[in-house]
Short mmCIF file of N, CA and C in Angstrom, two decimals:
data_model
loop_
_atom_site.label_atom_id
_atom_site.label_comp_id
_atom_site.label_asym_id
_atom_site.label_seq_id
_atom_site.Cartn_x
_atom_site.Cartn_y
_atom_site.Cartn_z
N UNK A 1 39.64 193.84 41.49
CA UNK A 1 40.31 194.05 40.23
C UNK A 1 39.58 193.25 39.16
N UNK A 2 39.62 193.79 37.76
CA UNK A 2 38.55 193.36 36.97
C UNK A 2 39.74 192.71 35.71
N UNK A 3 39.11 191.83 35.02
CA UNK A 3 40.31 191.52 33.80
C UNK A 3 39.64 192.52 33.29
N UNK A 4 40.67 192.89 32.07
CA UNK A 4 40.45 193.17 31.04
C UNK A 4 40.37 192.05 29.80
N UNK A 5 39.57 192.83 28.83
CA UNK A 5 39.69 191.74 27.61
C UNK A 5 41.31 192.12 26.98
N UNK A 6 42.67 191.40 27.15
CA UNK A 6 43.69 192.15 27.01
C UNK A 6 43.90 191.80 25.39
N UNK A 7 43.05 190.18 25.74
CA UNK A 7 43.71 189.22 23.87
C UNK A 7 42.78 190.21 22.91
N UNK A 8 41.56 190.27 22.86
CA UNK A 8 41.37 191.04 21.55
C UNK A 8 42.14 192.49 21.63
N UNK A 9 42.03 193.12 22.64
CA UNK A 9 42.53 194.59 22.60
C UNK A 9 43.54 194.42 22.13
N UNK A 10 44.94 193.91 22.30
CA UNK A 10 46.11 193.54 22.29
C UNK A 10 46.46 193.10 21.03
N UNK A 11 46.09 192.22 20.54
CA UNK A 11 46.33 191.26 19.10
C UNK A 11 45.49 192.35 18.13
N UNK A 12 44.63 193.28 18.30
CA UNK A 12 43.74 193.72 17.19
C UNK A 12 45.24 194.88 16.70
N UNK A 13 45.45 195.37 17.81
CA UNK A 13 46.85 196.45 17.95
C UNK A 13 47.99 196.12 17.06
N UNK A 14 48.24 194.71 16.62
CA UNK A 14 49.51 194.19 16.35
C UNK A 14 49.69 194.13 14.76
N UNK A 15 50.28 195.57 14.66
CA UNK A 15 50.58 194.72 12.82
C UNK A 15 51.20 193.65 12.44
N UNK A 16 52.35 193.50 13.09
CA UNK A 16 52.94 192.02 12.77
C UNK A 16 52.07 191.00 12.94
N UNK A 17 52.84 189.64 13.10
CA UNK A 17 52.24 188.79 13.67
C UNK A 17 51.96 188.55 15.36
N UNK A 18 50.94 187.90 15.73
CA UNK A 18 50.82 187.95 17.18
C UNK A 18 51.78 186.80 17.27
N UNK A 19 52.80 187.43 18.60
CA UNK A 19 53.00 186.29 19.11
C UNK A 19 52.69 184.98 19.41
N UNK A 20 53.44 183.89 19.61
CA UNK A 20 52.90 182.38 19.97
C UNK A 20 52.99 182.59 21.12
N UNK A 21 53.70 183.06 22.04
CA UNK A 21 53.81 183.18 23.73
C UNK A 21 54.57 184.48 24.01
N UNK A 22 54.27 184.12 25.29
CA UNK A 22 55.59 185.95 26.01
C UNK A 22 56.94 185.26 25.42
N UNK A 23 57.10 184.17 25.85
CA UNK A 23 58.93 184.24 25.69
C UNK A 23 59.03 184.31 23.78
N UNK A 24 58.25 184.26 23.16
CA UNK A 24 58.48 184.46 21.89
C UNK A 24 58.46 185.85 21.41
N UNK A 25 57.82 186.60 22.04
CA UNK A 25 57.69 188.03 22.03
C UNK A 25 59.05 188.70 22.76
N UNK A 26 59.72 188.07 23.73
CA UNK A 26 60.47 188.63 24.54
C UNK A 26 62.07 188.43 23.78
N UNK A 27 61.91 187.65 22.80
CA UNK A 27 62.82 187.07 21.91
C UNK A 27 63.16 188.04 21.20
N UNK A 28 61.67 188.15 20.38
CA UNK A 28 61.62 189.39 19.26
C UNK A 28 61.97 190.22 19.89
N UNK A 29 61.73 190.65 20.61
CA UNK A 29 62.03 192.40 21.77
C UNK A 29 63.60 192.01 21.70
N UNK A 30 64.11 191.00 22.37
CA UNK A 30 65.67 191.20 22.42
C UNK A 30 66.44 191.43 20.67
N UNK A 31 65.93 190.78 19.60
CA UNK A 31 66.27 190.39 18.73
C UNK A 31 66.19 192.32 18.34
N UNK A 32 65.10 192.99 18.08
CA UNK A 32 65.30 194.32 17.82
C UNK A 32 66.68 195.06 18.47
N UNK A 33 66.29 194.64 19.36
CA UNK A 33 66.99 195.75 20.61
C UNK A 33 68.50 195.43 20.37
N UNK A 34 69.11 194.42 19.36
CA UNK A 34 70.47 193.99 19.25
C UNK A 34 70.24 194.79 17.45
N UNK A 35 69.50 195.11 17.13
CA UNK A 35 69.72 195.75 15.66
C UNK A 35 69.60 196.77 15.65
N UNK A 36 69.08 197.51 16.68
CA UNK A 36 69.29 198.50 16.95
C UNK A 36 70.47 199.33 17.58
N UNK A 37 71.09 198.27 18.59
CA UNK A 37 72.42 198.74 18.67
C UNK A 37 73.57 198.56 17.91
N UNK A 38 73.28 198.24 16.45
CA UNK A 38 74.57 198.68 15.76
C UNK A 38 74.33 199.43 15.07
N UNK A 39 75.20 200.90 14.41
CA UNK A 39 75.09 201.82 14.12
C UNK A 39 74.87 202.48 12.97
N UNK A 40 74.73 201.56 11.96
CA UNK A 40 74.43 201.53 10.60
C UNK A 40 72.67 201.35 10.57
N UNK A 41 71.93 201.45 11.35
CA UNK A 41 70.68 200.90 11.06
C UNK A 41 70.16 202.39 10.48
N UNK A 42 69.34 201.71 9.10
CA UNK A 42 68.47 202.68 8.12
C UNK A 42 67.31 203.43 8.93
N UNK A 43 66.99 204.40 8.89
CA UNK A 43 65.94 205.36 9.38
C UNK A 43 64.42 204.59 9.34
N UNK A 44 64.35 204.06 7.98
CA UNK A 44 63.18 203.93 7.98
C UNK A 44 63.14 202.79 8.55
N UNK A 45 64.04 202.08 8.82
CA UNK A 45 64.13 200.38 9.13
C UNK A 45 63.82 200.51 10.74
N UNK A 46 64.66 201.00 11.17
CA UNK A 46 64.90 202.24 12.96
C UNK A 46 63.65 202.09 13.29
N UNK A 47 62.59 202.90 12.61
CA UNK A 47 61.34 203.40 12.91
C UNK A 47 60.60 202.36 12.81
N UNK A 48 60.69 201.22 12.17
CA UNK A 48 59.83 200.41 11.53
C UNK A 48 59.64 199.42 13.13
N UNK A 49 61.10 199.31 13.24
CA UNK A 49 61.58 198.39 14.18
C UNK A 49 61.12 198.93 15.84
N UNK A 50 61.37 199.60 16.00
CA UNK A 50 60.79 200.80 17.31
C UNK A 50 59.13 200.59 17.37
N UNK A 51 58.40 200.84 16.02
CA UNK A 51 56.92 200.92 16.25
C UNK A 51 56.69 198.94 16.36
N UNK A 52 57.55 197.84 16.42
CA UNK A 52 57.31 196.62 16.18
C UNK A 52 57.13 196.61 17.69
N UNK A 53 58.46 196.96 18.20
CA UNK A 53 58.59 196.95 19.78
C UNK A 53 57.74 197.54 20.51
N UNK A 54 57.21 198.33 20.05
CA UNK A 54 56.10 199.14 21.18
C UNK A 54 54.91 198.28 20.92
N UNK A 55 54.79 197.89 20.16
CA UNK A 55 53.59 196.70 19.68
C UNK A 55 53.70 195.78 21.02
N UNK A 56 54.68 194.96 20.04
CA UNK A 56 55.47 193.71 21.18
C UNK A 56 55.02 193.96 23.45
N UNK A 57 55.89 195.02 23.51
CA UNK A 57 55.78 195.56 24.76
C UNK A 57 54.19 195.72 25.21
N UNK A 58 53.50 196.47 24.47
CA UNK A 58 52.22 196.47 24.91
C UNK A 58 51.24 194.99 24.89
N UNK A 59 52.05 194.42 24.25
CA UNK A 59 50.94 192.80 24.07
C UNK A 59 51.27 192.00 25.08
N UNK A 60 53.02 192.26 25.75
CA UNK A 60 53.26 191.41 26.40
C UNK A 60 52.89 192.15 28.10
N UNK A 61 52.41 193.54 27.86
CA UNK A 61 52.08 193.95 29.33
C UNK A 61 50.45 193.29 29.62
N UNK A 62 49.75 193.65 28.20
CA UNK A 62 48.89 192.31 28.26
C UNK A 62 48.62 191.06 28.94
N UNK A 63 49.60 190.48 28.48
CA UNK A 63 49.53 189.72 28.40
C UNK A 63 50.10 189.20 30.46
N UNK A 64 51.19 190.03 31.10
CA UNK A 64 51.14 190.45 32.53
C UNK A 64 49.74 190.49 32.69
N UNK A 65 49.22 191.30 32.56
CA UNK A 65 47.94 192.01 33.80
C UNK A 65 46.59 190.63 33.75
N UNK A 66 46.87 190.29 32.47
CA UNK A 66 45.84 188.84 32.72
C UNK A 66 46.20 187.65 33.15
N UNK A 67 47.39 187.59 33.21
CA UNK A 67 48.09 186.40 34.02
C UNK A 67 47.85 186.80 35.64
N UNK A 68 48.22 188.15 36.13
CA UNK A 68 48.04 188.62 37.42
C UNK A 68 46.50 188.52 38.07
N UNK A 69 45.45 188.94 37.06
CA UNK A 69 44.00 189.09 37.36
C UNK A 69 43.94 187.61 37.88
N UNK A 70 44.60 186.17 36.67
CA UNK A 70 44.39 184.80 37.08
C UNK A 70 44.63 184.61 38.48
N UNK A 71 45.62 184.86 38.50
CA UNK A 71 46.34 184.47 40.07
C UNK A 71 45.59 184.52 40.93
N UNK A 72 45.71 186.27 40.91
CA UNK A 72 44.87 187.31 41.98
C UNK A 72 43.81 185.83 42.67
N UNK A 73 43.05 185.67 41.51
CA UNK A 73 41.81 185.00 41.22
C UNK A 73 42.19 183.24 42.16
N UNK A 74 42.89 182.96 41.52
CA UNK A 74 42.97 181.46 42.07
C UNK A 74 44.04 181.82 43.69
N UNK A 75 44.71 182.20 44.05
CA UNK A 75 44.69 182.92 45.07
C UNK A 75 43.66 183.50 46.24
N UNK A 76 42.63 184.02 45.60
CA UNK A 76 41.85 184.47 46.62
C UNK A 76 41.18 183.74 47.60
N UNK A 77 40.77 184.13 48.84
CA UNK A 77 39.92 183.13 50.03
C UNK A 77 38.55 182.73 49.57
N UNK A 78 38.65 181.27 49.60
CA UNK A 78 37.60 180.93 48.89
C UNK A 78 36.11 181.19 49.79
N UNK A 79 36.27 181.88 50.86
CA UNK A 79 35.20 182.38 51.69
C UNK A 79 34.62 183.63 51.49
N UNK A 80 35.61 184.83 50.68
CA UNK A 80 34.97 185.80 50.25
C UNK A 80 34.13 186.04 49.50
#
């Protein structure tokens, strides 16, 4: 398994701001996901908020698969 470069791919993607960490991202993700469930939310605000989260989500799957590559990595038999 190969890393990917996830930080530039990932952060170049992000209109907002990049996150400081996952749990700060995972914050924001909850923080949408509670304005979204009340029922007054504006269309354009809706949409605005939806394309933040798909941001968010993709930086923080990112931000998974290079933590996993680490592991993988410090994990492996140091004889192979």
């Amino acid at each position: 398994m190969t890393a990917e470069p996830t930080t530039a791919s990932t952060t170049s993607a992000l209109e907002g701001p990049e996150p400081d960490s996952y749990a700060d991202a995972e914050q924001e993700l909850e923080t949408i996901l509670e304005a979204l469930e009340v029922d007054d939310v504006d269309v354009d605000e809706l949409s605005s908020r939806v394309a933040r989260a798909r941001e968010l989500i993709t930086w923080c799957r990112g931000r998974l698969r290079t933590a996993e590559v680490t592991i993988t990595e410090l994990l492996a038999d140091p004889d192979d």
